[in-house]
Amino acid sequence: MARQEAGRAYQKVIDSIKRKIICNEVNLGDTLPPERELAETLGVSRTSIREALRTLEVMGIITSTQGAGNVISGNFEKSLGESLAMMFLVQKIDYKQISELRCGLEKTMIALAIDKISKEQTDLLESIIEAMEKNTDDTANVALDEKLHYTIATAASNPLIVTILQALADVMHLFIKDLRKKIIAEDKGKKRLQLAHQHMVMCLKAGDKIGAQAAIEEHFQLVDENLRFDYMMKNTTF
């Protein structure tokens, strides 16, 4: 019974802080009241307060800093990334499914970016394309590839898309790195990947919405071809 009461008290604290956020009583960057004040206001023990605050920190809602208190931070990328990574493991998500997720996200983000992208961002994308053309270091090119896609996501001006891509960063890094090795193993694949990236940037700069969608299709057609080949190799019996 005592454990059940403690569970309700802990949830009461979380619900109270959520309501304050919803009602704009506390906002991003604000510091929550001290533990003692929260305990007195909500009529719960300081143990329940601490348990609730630890949970909110794991969720990415607050950041606890010695001397600064508990600040509403909205740092969801790490917690969301860890949750998604575990989901992929438990549900046996494969690269094909990750590719489908990326394709959907990138079609949306390039459609949004095409109306919002700045000259500074298109200049940056062109410099990335130029660097990828000249660079022979595959590790550096993987980083440039990620930077190109992240720049387009930022240009879309949708924090949800950016948050999801950042949350998936570790998984995506392995995804892009492994696939690039397959794709650039032959000059033909390397040229096709570079042309797909160039096409994306050209369409963004020209405001060509139809062309931009086609560029994403080109990119993921190449990805899917390599995924199918990889799947066939893993599932072929001799």
Short mmCIF file of C-alpha atoms in Angstrom, two decimals:
data_model
loop_
_atom_site.label_atom_id
_atom_site.label_comp_id
_atom_site.label_asym_id
_atom_site.label_seq_id
_atom_site.Cartn_x
_atom_site.Cartn_y
_atom_site.Cartn_z
CA MET A 1 0.00 0.00 0.00
CA ALA A 2 2.87 2.37 0.90
CA ARG A 3 4.54 1.62 -2.47
CA GLN A 4 1.28 2.36 -4.29
CA GLU A 5 0.95 5.68 -2.43
CA ALA A 6 4.55 6.55 -3.31
CA GLY A 7 3.84 5.76 -6.97
CA ARG A 8 0.83 8.08 -6.99
CA ALA A 9 2.82 10.85 -5.30
CA TYR A 10 5.64 10.55 -7.85
CA GLN A 11 3.14 10.72 -10.73
CA LYS A 12 1.41 13.69 -9.08
CA VAL A 13 4.67 15.65 -9.23
CA ILE A 14 5.23 14.82 -12.92
CA ASP A 15 1.62 15.70 -13.82
CA SER A 16 1.92 19.01 -11.96
CA ILE A 17 5.06 20.03 -13.84
CA LYS A 18 3.52 18.96 -17.16
CA ARG A 19 0.47 21.15 -16.44
CA LYS A 20 2.72 24.11 -15.67
CA ILE A 21 4.45 23.66 -19.03
CA ILE A 22 1.13 23.30 -20.90
CA CYS A 23 -0.25 26.44 -19.20
CA ASN A 24 2.98 28.39 -19.90
CA GLU A 25 3.62 28.85 -16.20
CA VAL A 26 7.13 27.55 -16.85
CA ASN A 27 8.91 27.73 -20.19
CA LEU A 28 12.14 26.60 -21.83
CA GLY A 29 15.07 27.88 -19.77
CA ASP A 30 13.06 28.45 -16.60
CA THR A 31 14.20 26.96 -13.29
CA LEU A 32 11.76 24.89 -11.27
CA PRO A 33 11.14 25.76 -7.61
CA PRO A 34 13.46 24.08 -5.06
CA GLU A 35 12.62 20.53 -3.92
CA ARG A 36 11.44 21.71 -0.50
CA GLU A 37 9.00 24.20 -2.05
CA LEU A 38 7.66 21.62 -4.52
CA ALA A 39 7.17 19.11 -1.70
CA GLU A 40 5.27 21.62 0.43
CA THR A 41 3.14 22.88 -2.47
CA LEU A 42 2.16 19.40 -3.68
CA GLY A 43 1.95 17.78 -0.27
CA VAL A 44 4.36 14.96 -1.08
CA SER A 45 7.68 13.76 0.32
CA ARG A 46 11.00 15.04 -0.97
CA THR A 47 11.78 11.43 -1.95
CA SER A 48 8.82 11.53 -4.38
CA ILE A 49 10.03 14.90 -5.68
CA ARG A 50 13.52 13.53 -6.36
CA GLU A 51 12.16 10.41 -8.08
CA ALA A 52 9.94 12.54 -10.33
CA LEU A 53 12.80 14.93 -11.16
CA ARG A 54 15.10 12.01 -12.07
CA THR A 55 12.43 10.66 -14.41
CA LEU A 56 11.92 14.07 -16.02
CA GLU A 57 15.67 14.36 -16.54
CA VAL A 58 15.86 10.93 -18.21
CA MET A 59 12.95 12.02 -20.44
CA GLY A 60 14.94 15.11 -21.44
CA ILE A 61 12.41 17.58 -20.02
CA ILE A 62 14.75 19.04 -17.39
CA THR A 63 18.47 19.30 -16.79
CA SER A 64 19.73 19.12 -13.22
CA THR A 65 22.88 21.12 -12.52
CA GLN A 66 24.66 21.52 -9.21
CA GLY A 67 24.08 25.08 -8.02
CA ALA A 68 21.71 25.96 -10.87
CA GLY A 69 18.78 23.74 -9.91
CA ASN A 70 16.41 21.97 -12.26
CA VAL A 71 16.01 23.80 -15.56
CA ILE A 72 13.42 23.14 -18.27
CA SER A 73 15.76 22.19 -21.11
CA GLY A 74 13.77 20.21 -23.68
CA ASN A 75 16.87 18.13 -24.42
CA PHE A 76 14.97 15.24 -25.99
CA GLU A 77 17.49 14.03 -28.56
CA LYS A 78 19.46 11.73 -26.25
CA SER A 79 16.44 10.13 -24.55
CA LEU A 80 14.55 9.80 -27.83
CA GLY A 81 17.63 8.37 -29.53
CA GLU A 82 18.11 5.78 -26.80
CA SER A 83 14.42 4.82 -26.92
CA LEU A 84 14.48 4.48 -30.71
CA ALA A 85 17.70 2.46 -30.61
CA MET A 86 16.12 0.05 -28.13
CA MET A 87 12.97 -0.12 -30.25
CA PHE A 88 15.06 -1.03 -33.30
CA LEU A 89 16.77 -3.81 -31.32
CA VAL A 90 13.60 -5.22 -29.72
CA GLN A 91 11.50 -5.03 -32.89
CA LYS A 92 14.35 -6.21 -35.13
CA ILE A 93 14.18 -3.12 -37.33
CA ASP A 94 16.42 -3.56 -40.36
CA TYR A 95 18.21 -1.16 -42.71
CA LYS A 96 15.38 -1.34 -45.26
CA GLN A 97 12.92 0.00 -42.70
CA ILE A 98 15.37 2.72 -41.65
CA SER A 99 15.73 3.63 -45.32
CA GLU A 100 11.95 3.94 -45.69
CA LEU A 101 11.84 6.21 -42.63
CA ARG A 102 14.65 8.38 -43.95
CA CYS A 103 13.08 8.63 -47.39
CA GLY A 104 9.77 9.83 -45.94
CA LEU A 105 11.49 12.34 -43.68
CA GLU A 106 13.73 13.67 -46.42
CA LYS A 107 10.93 14.09 -48.93
CA THR A 108 9.08 16.18 -46.38
CA MET A 109 12.08 18.21 -45.28
CA ILE A 110 13.23 19.07 -48.82
CA ALA A 111 9.68 20.14 -49.72
CA LEU A 112 9.68 22.49 -46.73
CA ALA A 113 13.26 23.67 -47.23
CA ILE A 114 12.73 24.69 -50.83
CA ASP A 115 10.54 27.64 -49.75
CA LYS A 116 12.63 28.62 -46.74
CA ILE A 117 16.27 27.97 -47.53
CA SER A 118 18.62 30.96 -47.28
CA LYS A 119 21.44 31.92 -49.60
CA GLU A 120 23.92 31.14 -46.81
CA GLN A 121 22.51 27.62 -46.59
CA THR A 122 22.60 27.01 -50.36
CA ASP A 123 26.18 28.33 -50.39
CA LEU A 124 27.05 25.90 -47.61
CA LEU A 125 25.44 23.01 -49.49
CA GLU A 126 27.39 23.87 -52.64
CA SER A 127 30.63 23.95 -50.65
CA ILE A 128 29.81 20.52 -49.19
CA ILE A 129 29.16 19.12 -52.67
CA GLU A 130 32.47 20.55 -53.89
CA ALA A 131 34.33 19.05 -50.92
CA MET A 132 32.71 15.64 -51.50
CA GLU A 133 33.77 15.79 -55.15
CA LYS A 134 37.41 16.42 -54.27
CA ASN A 135 37.74 14.35 -51.09
CA THR A 136 39.12 10.82 -51.24
CA ASP A 137 38.84 10.15 -47.50
CA ASP A 138 35.70 8.06 -47.03
CA THR A 139 35.39 8.88 -43.32
CA ALA A 140 35.43 12.59 -44.12
CA ASN A 141 32.88 12.08 -46.89
CA VAL A 142 30.51 10.26 -44.52
CA ALA A 143 30.66 13.32 -42.25
CA LEU A 144 30.04 15.60 -45.24
CA ASP A 145 27.11 13.43 -46.36
CA GLU A 146 25.53 13.75 -42.91
CA LYS A 147 26.22 17.50 -42.85
CA LEU A 148 24.48 17.94 -46.22
CA HIS A 149 21.31 16.17 -45.08
CA TYR A 150 21.33 17.94 -41.71
CA THR A 151 21.68 21.33 -43.41
CA ILE A 152 18.61 20.60 -45.54
CA ALA A 153 16.73 19.51 -42.41
CA THR A 154 17.68 22.76 -40.66
CA ALA A 155 16.54 24.76 -43.70
CA ALA A 156 13.11 23.12 -43.42
CA SER A 157 12.66 25.10 -40.16
CA ASN A 158 10.73 22.29 -38.51
CA PRO A 159 12.18 21.44 -35.09
CA LEU A 160 10.41 18.06 -35.04
CA ILE A 161 12.28 16.90 -38.14
CA VAL A 162 15.61 18.13 -36.76
CA THR A 163 14.94 16.47 -33.37
CA ILE A 164 14.10 13.13 -34.98
CA LEU A 165 17.19 13.23 -37.22
CA GLN A 166 19.40 14.13 -34.26
CA ALA A 167 17.82 11.37 -32.19
CA LEU A 168 18.61 8.91 -34.98
CA ALA A 169 22.13 10.28 -35.45
CA ASP A 170 24.01 7.24 -34.09
CA VAL A 171 21.89 4.75 -36.03
CA MET A 172 22.01 6.90 -39.16
CA HIS A 173 25.78 7.25 -38.89
CA LEU A 174 26.24 3.49 -39.06
CA PHE A 175 23.57 3.27 -41.77
CA ILE A 176 25.21 5.89 -43.98
CA LYS A 177 28.73 4.65 -43.31
CA ASP A 178 27.93 1.01 -44.17
CA LEU A 179 25.91 1.90 -47.25
CA ARG A 180 28.50 4.35 -48.57
CA LYS A 181 31.09 1.58 -48.44
CA LYS A 182 28.86 -0.56 -50.65
CA ILE A 183 27.84 2.26 -52.98
CA ILE A 184 31.30 3.73 -53.61
CA ALA A 185 32.95 0.34 -54.01
CA GLU A 186 32.53 0.97 -57.75
CA ASP A 187 33.06 4.25 -59.57
CA LYS A 188 29.57 4.00 -61.09
CA GLY A 189 27.92 3.95 -57.66
CA LYS A 190 30.10 6.77 -56.39
CA LYS A 191 29.20 8.97 -59.36
CA ARG A 192 25.47 8.23 -59.01
CA LEU A 193 25.53 9.16 -55.32
CA GLN A 194 27.39 12.39 -56.02
CA LEU A 195 24.98 13.28 -58.86
CA ALA A 196 21.96 12.64 -56.61
CA HIS A 197 23.38 15.01 -54.00
CA GLN A 198 24.18 17.61 -56.66
CA HIS A 199 20.66 17.31 -58.05
CA MET A 200 19.17 17.95 -54.57
CA VAL A 201 21.21 21.13 -54.12
CA MET A 202 20.54 22.41 -57.65
CA CYS A 203 16.78 21.97 -57.17
CA LEU A 204 16.84 23.68 -53.78
CA LYS A 205 18.70 26.63 -55.27
CA ALA A 206 16.34 26.82 -58.27
CA GLY A 207 13.16 26.34 -56.24
CA ASP A 208 12.32 23.26 -58.30
CA LYS A 209 9.90 21.28 -56.10
CA ILE A 210 9.26 18.48 -58.58
CA GLY A 211 12.94 18.09 -59.31
CA ALA A 212 13.77 18.05 -55.59
CA GLN A 213 11.40 15.13 -55.00
CA ALA A 214 12.91 13.34 -57.99
CA ALA A 215 16.39 13.91 -56.52
CA ILE A 216 15.35 12.24 -53.27
CA GLU A 217 13.91 9.34 -55.26
CA GLU A 218 17.22 9.00 -57.14
CA HIS A 219 19.12 8.97 -53.88
CA PHE A 220 16.98 6.28 -52.26
CA GLN A 221 16.72 4.20 -55.43
CA LEU A 222 20.50 3.84 -55.20
CA VAL A 223 20.24 3.07 -51.48
CA ASP A 224 17.52 0.46 -52.02
CA GLU A 225 19.45 -1.24 -54.81
CA ASN A 226 22.34 -1.77 -52.41
CA LEU A 227 20.03 -2.87 -49.64
CA ARG A 228 18.43 -5.48 -51.90
CA PHE A 229 21.85 -6.74 -52.97
CA ASP A 230 22.98 -6.95 -49.34
CA TYR A 231 19.80 -8.82 -48.36
CA MET A 232 20.22 -11.31 -51.23
CA MET A 233 23.86 -11.97 -50.26
CA LYS A 234 22.90 -12.63 -46.63
CA ASN A 235 20.02 -14.92 -47.55
CA THR A 236 21.63 -16.93 -50.36
CA THR A 237 22.38 -20.56 -49.58
CA PHE A 238 25.07 -22.41 -51.51
#
